[in-house]
Amino acid sequence: MDDLVKQALAKWPNVPHCYGWLGLDARGHWRMRDQQAQQQQLPGEKIAHAALLGFINRNYGHDERGCWFFQNGPQRVYLNLEAAPYIARSDPRHGFVLQTGAPLAAIEAAYLCDNGALILRNDHIVAQVDDRDMTQVLAWLRLDGQLAGDDALLAWLEAGQGSLTLLHAGKEIAVQPLRYDAVPRTFGFQRAPQAE
């Protein structure tokens, strides 16, 4: 967290929290959601200002309820998450990089969802792979040691037969099936936080 933010928190500790005005989409874009976007359930405008993006990335966290927020000075701006708290993109140097710019160096677990989304977990990080990268990432999946084609993956999702693994950083990581609607509950986060 930025020192400036820590100072603002100390100076104004009781500023009300903000809900619904910021979102993270499934491709890792931060989005500003004005009143019209909120009322019409729209994703909002993509934030493109580099300094603001850096500030959000450095001051991104979560509370004990599993609600993710951007600490904007003394105010918490709670996020609507389209997918997961982090979005991972494939990267030739690191394997995966999060929307914050941080590498996802180690992966402890992987989950393939019934809608085709791939969820990666490392300690407290839960990241959904950007769908634009899935074609490349599919080449890293093995079913019983063999390259897993589309039909084989669909059969595995339906019947769960065989051992599916993800090759990453020279390791084979077991991939587990998971219903997409169970992702928030499984990993303890809320997609649309509400005021307490």
PDB file of C-alpha atoms in Angstrom:
ATOM      1  CA  MET A   1       0.000   0.000   0.000  1.00  0.00           C
ATOM      2  CA  ASP A   2       1.269   3.475  -0.851  1.00  0.00           C
ATOM      3  CA  ASP A   3       2.547   5.628   2.044  1.00  0.00           C
ATOM      4  CA  LEU A   4       0.221   8.424   0.952  1.00  0.00           C
ATOM      5  CA  VAL A   5      -2.735   6.047   1.384  1.00  0.00           C
ATOM      6  CA  LYS A   6      -1.523   4.983   4.851  1.00  0.00           C
ATOM      7  CA  GLN A   7      -1.266   8.629   5.901  1.00  0.00           C
ATOM      8  CA  ALA A   8      -4.788   9.366   4.637  1.00  0.00           C
ATOM      9  CA  LEU A   9      -6.147   6.355   6.539  1.00  0.00           C
ATOM     10  CA  ALA A  10      -4.536   7.602   9.752  1.00  0.00           C
ATOM     11  CA  LYS A  11      -5.852  11.127   9.224  1.00  0.00           C
ATOM     12  CA  TRP A  12      -9.424  10.174   8.194  1.00  0.00           C
ATOM     13  CA  PRO A  13     -10.186   6.691   9.586  1.00  0.00           C
ATOM     14  CA  ASN A  14     -13.985   6.796   9.260  1.00  0.00           C
ATOM     15  CA  VAL A  15     -14.618   7.698   5.619  1.00  0.00           C
ATOM     16  CA  PRO A  16     -17.630   5.701   4.266  1.00  0.00           C
ATOM     17  CA  HIS A  17     -16.919   2.882   1.839  1.00  0.00           C
ATOM     18  CA  CYS A  18     -18.009   3.006  -1.802  1.00  0.00           C
ATOM     19  CA  TYR A  19     -19.772   0.143  -3.620  1.00  0.00           C
ATOM     20  CA  GLY A  20     -20.474  -0.563  -7.284  1.00  0.00           C
ATOM     21  CA  TRP A  21     -18.366   2.195  -8.841  1.00  0.00           C
ATOM     22  CA  LEU A  22     -15.373   0.076  -9.847  1.00  0.00           C
ATOM     23  CA  GLY A  23     -15.194  -3.274 -11.568  1.00  0.00           C
ATOM     24  CA  LEU A  24     -12.669  -5.822 -12.794  1.00  0.00           C
ATOM     25  CA  ASP A  25     -13.744  -7.598 -15.968  1.00  0.00           C
ATOM     26  CA  ALA A  26     -12.862 -11.153 -17.052  1.00  0.00           C
ATOM     27  CA  ARG A  27     -10.038  -9.849 -19.245  1.00  0.00           C
ATOM     28  CA  GLY A  28      -8.301  -7.949 -16.448  1.00  0.00           C
ATOM     29  CA  HIS A  29      -9.514  -4.445 -17.261  1.00  0.00           C
ATOM     30  CA  TRP A  30     -10.412  -2.086 -14.443  1.00  0.00           C
ATOM     31  CA  ARG A  31     -13.703  -0.364 -15.250  1.00  0.00           C
ATOM     32  CA  MET A  32     -15.280   2.809 -13.872  1.00  0.00           C
ATOM     33  CA  ARG A  33     -18.992   2.225 -13.359  1.00  0.00           C
ATOM     34  CA  ASP A  34     -20.933   5.482 -13.195  1.00  0.00           C
ATOM     35  CA  GLN A  35     -24.529   5.650 -12.016  1.00  0.00           C
ATOM     36  CA  GLN A  36     -25.931   4.823 -15.465  1.00  0.00           C
ATOM     37  CA  ALA A  37     -23.673   1.751 -15.807  1.00  0.00           C
ATOM     38  CA  GLN A  38     -24.753   0.556 -12.370  1.00  0.00           C
ATOM     39  CA  GLN A  39     -28.465   1.074 -13.052  1.00  0.00           C
ATOM     40  CA  GLN A  40     -28.311  -0.694 -16.422  1.00  0.00           C
ATOM     41  CA  GLN A  41     -25.967  -3.474 -15.227  1.00  0.00           C
ATOM     42  CA  LEU A  42     -23.270  -2.418 -17.718  1.00  0.00           C
ATOM     43  CA  PRO A  43     -19.550  -3.131 -17.245  1.00  0.00           C
ATOM     44  CA  GLY A  44     -18.582   0.547 -17.347  1.00  0.00           C
ATOM     45  CA  GLU A  45     -15.791   2.465 -19.051  1.00  0.00           C
ATOM     46  CA  LYS A  46     -12.368   0.858 -19.278  1.00  0.00           C
ATOM     47  CA  ILE A  47      -9.758   2.812 -17.286  1.00  0.00           C
ATOM     48  CA  ALA A  48      -6.770   3.625 -19.509  1.00  0.00           C
ATOM     49  CA  HIS A  49      -4.830   6.242 -17.494  1.00  0.00           C
ATOM     50  CA  ALA A  50      -1.470   4.588 -16.688  1.00  0.00           C
ATOM     51  CA  ALA A  51      -0.843   6.404 -13.382  1.00  0.00           C
ATOM     52  CA  LEU A  52      -4.361   5.590 -12.115  1.00  0.00           C
ATOM     53  CA  LEU A  53      -3.977   1.936 -13.119  1.00  0.00           C
ATOM     54  CA  GLY A  54      -0.680   1.747 -11.247  1.00  0.00           C
ATOM     55  CA  PHE A  55      -2.269   3.343  -8.164  1.00  0.00           C
ATOM     56  CA  ILE A  56      -5.167   0.855  -8.223  1.00  0.00           C
ATOM     57  CA  ASN A  57      -2.814  -2.111  -8.682  1.00  0.00           C
ATOM     58  CA  ARG A  58      -0.607  -1.071  -5.749  1.00  0.00           C
ATOM     59  CA  ASN A  59      -3.544  -0.511  -3.410  1.00  0.00           C
ATOM     60  CA  TYR A  60      -5.663  -3.562  -4.230  1.00  0.00           C
ATOM     61  CA  GLY A  61      -6.691  -5.869  -1.414  1.00  0.00           C
ATOM     62  CA  HIS A  62      -9.524  -7.700   0.317  1.00  0.00           C
ATOM     63  CA  ASP A  63     -11.295  -7.716   3.646  1.00  0.00           C
ATOM     64  CA  GLU A  64     -12.255 -10.546   5.999  1.00  0.00           C
ATOM     65  CA  ARG A  65     -15.590 -11.015   4.141  1.00  0.00           C
ATOM     66  CA  GLY A  66     -13.821 -11.891   0.887  1.00  0.00           C
ATOM     67  CA  CYS A  67     -14.716  -8.547  -0.662  1.00  0.00           C
ATOM     68  CA  TRP A  68     -12.050  -7.020  -2.897  1.00  0.00           C
ATOM     69  CA  PHE A  69     -11.409  -3.299  -2.913  1.00  0.00           C
ATOM     70  CA  PHE A  70      -9.130  -0.508  -4.044  1.00  0.00           C
ATOM     71  CA  GLN A  71      -7.939   1.620  -1.125  1.00  0.00           C
ATOM     72  CA  ASN A  72      -8.370   5.159  -2.471  1.00  0.00           C
ATOM     73  CA  GLY A  73      -6.822   7.281   0.261  1.00  0.00           C
ATOM     74  CA  PRO A  74      -9.039   6.845   3.323  1.00  0.00           C
ATOM     75  CA  GLN A  75     -11.896   5.287   1.308  1.00  0.00           C
ATOM     76  CA  ARG A  76     -12.349   1.675   0.290  1.00  0.00           C
ATOM     77  CA  VAL A  77     -13.828   1.362  -3.182  1.00  0.00           C
ATOM     78  CA  TYR A  78     -15.301  -2.143  -3.318  1.00  0.00           C
ATOM     79  CA  LEU A  79     -15.130  -3.902  -6.666  1.00  0.00           C
ATOM     80  CA  ASN A  80     -17.588  -5.876  -8.724  1.00  0.00           C
ATOM     81  CA  LEU A  81     -15.690  -8.877 -10.067  1.00  0.00           C
ATOM     82  CA  GLU A  82     -16.877 -10.302 -13.363  1.00  0.00           C
ATOM     83  CA  ALA A  83     -14.779 -13.427 -12.857  1.00  0.00           C
ATOM     84  CA  ALA A  84     -12.182 -13.694 -10.060  1.00  0.00           C
ATOM     85  CA  PRO A  85     -10.034 -11.356  -7.923  1.00  0.00           C
ATOM     86  CA  TYR A  86      -7.173 -11.746 -10.398  1.00  0.00           C
ATOM     87  CA  ILE A  87      -7.003 -12.332 -14.140  1.00  0.00           C
ATOM     88  CA  ALA A  88      -3.958 -14.188 -15.482  1.00  0.00           C
ATOM     89  CA  ARG A  89      -2.496 -13.761 -18.941  1.00  0.00           C
ATOM     90  CA  SER A  90       0.024 -16.098 -20.521  1.00  0.00           C
ATOM     91  CA  ASP A  91       3.529 -14.668 -20.605  1.00  0.00           C
ATOM     92  CA  PRO A  92       6.588 -16.127 -22.385  1.00  0.00           C
ATOM     93  CA  ARG A  93       8.936 -15.160 -19.564  1.00  0.00           C
ATOM     94  CA  HIS A  94       6.911 -15.962 -16.435  1.00  0.00           C
ATOM     95  CA  GLY A  95       4.268 -18.382 -17.672  1.00  0.00           C
ATOM     96  CA  PHE A  96       1.469 -16.195 -16.290  1.00  0.00           C
ATOM     97  CA  VAL A  97       1.200 -12.529 -15.289  1.00  0.00           C
ATOM     98  CA  LEU A  98      -1.667 -11.028 -13.286  1.00  0.00           C
ATOM     99  CA  GLN A  99      -3.606  -7.911 -14.305  1.00  0.00           C
ATOM    100  CA  THR A 100      -1.600  -6.041 -11.652  1.00  0.00           C
ATOM    101  CA  GLY A 101       1.607  -6.785 -13.590  1.00  0.00           C
ATOM    102  CA  ALA A 102       2.917  -9.236 -10.974  1.00  0.00           C
ATOM    103  CA  PRO A 103       4.089 -12.645 -12.227  1.00  0.00           C
ATOM    104  CA  LEU A 104       2.218 -15.740 -11.061  1.00  0.00           C
ATOM    105  CA  ALA A 105       5.407 -17.714 -10.635  1.00  0.00           C
ATOM    106  CA  ALA A 106       4.117 -20.769  -8.802  1.00  0.00           C
ATOM    107  CA  ILE A 107       0.759 -22.486  -9.175  1.00  0.00           C
ATOM    108  CA  GLU A 108      -0.441 -24.752  -6.381  1.00  0.00           C
ATOM    109  CA  ALA A 109      -3.723 -25.876  -7.944  1.00  0.00           C
ATOM    110  CA  ALA A 110      -5.685 -25.598 -11.175  1.00  0.00           C
ATOM    111  CA  TYR A 111      -9.397 -26.034 -11.899  1.00  0.00           C
ATOM    112  CA  LEU A 112     -11.173 -26.420 -15.230  1.00  0.00           C
ATOM    113  CA  CYS A 113     -14.750 -25.193 -15.023  1.00  0.00           C
ATOM    114  CA  ASP A 114     -17.812 -26.457 -16.851  1.00  0.00           C
ATOM    115  CA  ASN A 115     -17.861 -23.260 -18.951  1.00  0.00           C
ATOM    116  CA  GLY A 116     -14.246 -23.759 -20.093  1.00  0.00           C
ATOM    117  CA  ALA A 117     -12.685 -21.225 -17.694  1.00  0.00           C
ATOM    118  CA  LEU A 118      -9.367 -22.189 -16.124  1.00  0.00           C
ATOM    119  CA  ILE A 119      -8.804 -21.068 -12.516  1.00  0.00           C
ATOM    120  CA  LEU A 120      -5.291 -20.979 -11.045  1.00  0.00           C
ATOM    121  CA  ARG A 121      -4.488 -20.776  -7.331  1.00  0.00           C
ATOM    122  CA  ASN A 122      -1.303 -19.875  -5.502  1.00  0.00           C
ATOM    123  CA  ASP A 123      -1.634 -19.275  -1.758  1.00  0.00           C
ATOM    124  CA  HIS A 124      -4.068 -16.306  -1.474  1.00  0.00           C
ATOM    125  CA  ILE A 125      -4.166 -15.584  -5.239  1.00  0.00           C
ATOM    126  CA  VAL A 126      -7.111 -16.914  -7.237  1.00  0.00           C
ATOM    127  CA  ALA A 127      -6.859 -16.046 -10.928  1.00  0.00           C
ATOM    128  CA  GLN A 128      -8.991 -16.857 -13.937  1.00  0.00           C
ATOM    129  CA  VAL A 129      -7.063 -17.192 -17.183  1.00  0.00           C
ATOM    130  CA  ASP A 130      -7.990 -14.547 -19.759  1.00  0.00           C
ATOM    131  CA  ASP A 131     -10.141 -16.316 -22.368  1.00  0.00           C
ATOM    132  CA  ARG A 132      -8.011 -14.857 -25.174  1.00  0.00           C
ATOM    133  CA  ASP A 133      -5.074 -16.908 -23.867  1.00  0.00           C
ATOM    134  CA  MET A 134      -6.923 -20.216 -23.541  1.00  0.00           C
ATOM    135  CA  THR A 135      -5.930 -21.470 -27.000  1.00  0.00           C
ATOM    136  CA  GLN A 136      -2.271 -21.270 -26.001  1.00  0.00           C
ATOM    137  CA  VAL A 137      -2.898 -22.627 -22.488  1.00  0.00           C
ATOM    138  CA  LEU A 138      -4.849 -25.624 -23.835  1.00  0.00           C
ATOM    139  CA  ALA A 139      -1.577 -26.819 -25.375  1.00  0.00           C
ATOM    140  CA  TRP A 140      -0.203 -27.101 -21.813  1.00  0.00           C
ATOM    141  CA  LEU A 141      -2.945 -29.534 -20.719  1.00  0.00           C
ATOM    142  CA  ARG A 142      -2.348 -33.298 -20.695  1.00  0.00           C
ATOM    143  CA  LEU A 143      -4.944 -36.024 -20.200  1.00  0.00           C
ATOM    144  CA  ASP A 144      -3.333 -39.247 -19.013  1.00  0.00           C
ATOM    145  CA  GLY A 145      -0.014 -37.907 -20.295  1.00  0.00           C
ATOM    146  CA  GLN A 146      -1.270 -37.082 -23.793  1.00  0.00           C
ATOM    147  CA  LEU A 147      -2.093 -33.703 -25.345  1.00  0.00           C
ATOM    148  CA  ALA A 148      -5.752 -33.076 -24.501  1.00  0.00           C
ATOM    149  CA  GLY A 149      -7.921 -32.098 -27.478  1.00  0.00           C
ATOM    150  CA  ASP A 150     -11.274 -30.336 -27.258  1.00  0.00           C
ATOM    151  CA  ASP A 151     -13.341 -33.531 -27.387  1.00  0.00           C
ATOM    152  CA  ALA A 152     -11.213 -35.217 -24.724  1.00  0.00           C
ATOM    153  CA  LEU A 153     -11.528 -32.179 -22.444  1.00  0.00           C
ATOM    154  CA  LEU A 154     -15.315 -32.087 -22.887  1.00  0.00           C
ATOM    155  CA  ALA A 155     -15.520 -35.800 -22.069  1.00  0.00           C
ATOM    156  CA  TRP A 156     -13.312 -35.261 -19.004  1.00  0.00           C
ATOM    157  CA  LEU A 157     -15.554 -32.424 -17.798  1.00  0.00           C
ATOM    158  CA  GLU A 158     -18.667 -34.569 -18.241  1.00  0.00           C
ATOM    159  CA  ALA A 159     -17.380 -37.871 -16.837  1.00  0.00           C
ATOM    160  CA  GLY A 160     -14.279 -36.883 -14.871  1.00  0.00           C
ATOM    161  CA  GLN A 161     -12.358 -39.912 -16.110  1.00  0.00           C
ATOM    162  CA  GLY A 162      -8.613 -39.763 -16.428  1.00  0.00           C
ATOM    163  CA  SER A 163      -5.901 -37.585 -14.985  1.00  0.00           C
ATOM    164  CA  LEU A 164      -5.786 -34.026 -16.305  1.00  0.00           C
ATOM    165  CA  THR A 165      -2.642 -31.990 -15.653  1.00  0.00           C
ATOM    166  CA  LEU A 166      -1.330 -28.534 -16.513  1.00  0.00           C
ATOM    167  CA  LEU A 167       2.342 -28.233 -17.483  1.00  0.00           C
ATOM    168  CA  HIS A 168       3.793 -25.083 -15.894  1.00  0.00           C
ATOM    169  CA  ALA A 169       7.383 -24.151 -15.008  1.00  0.00           C
ATOM    170  CA  GLY A 170       8.551 -27.723 -15.558  1.00  0.00           C
ATOM    171  CA  LYS A 171       5.910 -29.193 -13.212  1.00  0.00           C
ATOM    172  CA  GLU A 172       2.701 -31.119 -13.724  1.00  0.00           C
ATOM    173  CA  ILE A 173      -0.147 -29.609 -11.729  1.00  0.00           C
ATOM    174  CA  ALA A 174      -3.268 -31.714 -11.214  1.00  0.00           C
ATOM    175  CA  VAL A 175      -6.371 -30.076 -12.689  1.00  0.00           C
ATOM    176  CA  GLN A 176      -9.656 -30.576 -10.884  1.00  0.00           C
ATOM    177  CA  PRO A 177     -13.175 -30.098 -12.281  1.00  0.00           C
ATOM    178  CA  LEU A 178     -15.245 -27.260 -10.806  1.00  0.00           C
ATOM    179  CA  ARG A 179     -18.665 -25.792 -11.528  1.00  0.00           C
ATOM    180  CA  TYR A 180     -18.236 -22.155 -12.496  1.00  0.00           C
ATOM    181  CA  ASP A 181     -21.082 -21.001 -10.273  1.00  0.00           C
ATOM    182  CA  ALA A 182     -19.203 -22.531  -7.293  1.00  0.00           C
ATOM    183  CA  VAL A 183     -15.967 -20.556  -7.859  1.00  0.00           C
ATOM    184  CA  PRO A 184     -16.720 -17.652  -5.452  1.00  0.00           C
ATOM    185  CA  ARG A 185     -17.875 -19.985  -2.660  1.00  0.00           C
ATOM    186  CA  THR A 186     -14.962 -22.390  -3.200  1.00  0.00           C
ATOM    187  CA  PHE A 187     -12.357 -19.634  -2.906  1.00  0.00           C
ATOM    188  CA  GLY A 188     -14.173 -17.376  -0.436  1.00  0.00           C
ATOM    189  CA  PHE A 189     -14.704 -14.188  -2.411  1.00  0.00           C
ATOM    190  CA  GLN A 190     -17.743 -12.117  -3.323  1.00  0.00           C
ATOM    191  CA  ARG A 191     -18.334 -10.972  -6.890  1.00  0.00           C
ATOM    192  CA  ALA A 192     -20.651  -8.075  -5.966  1.00  0.00           C
ATOM    193  CA  PRO A 193     -19.974  -6.829  -2.417  1.00  0.00           C
ATOM    194  CA  GLN A 194     -22.744  -5.004  -0.612  1.00  0.00           C
ATOM    195  CA  ALA A 195     -22.585  -2.607   2.336  1.00  0.00           C
ATOM    196  CA  GLU A 196     -22.903  -4.331   5.689  1.00  0.00           C
TER     197      GLU A 196
END
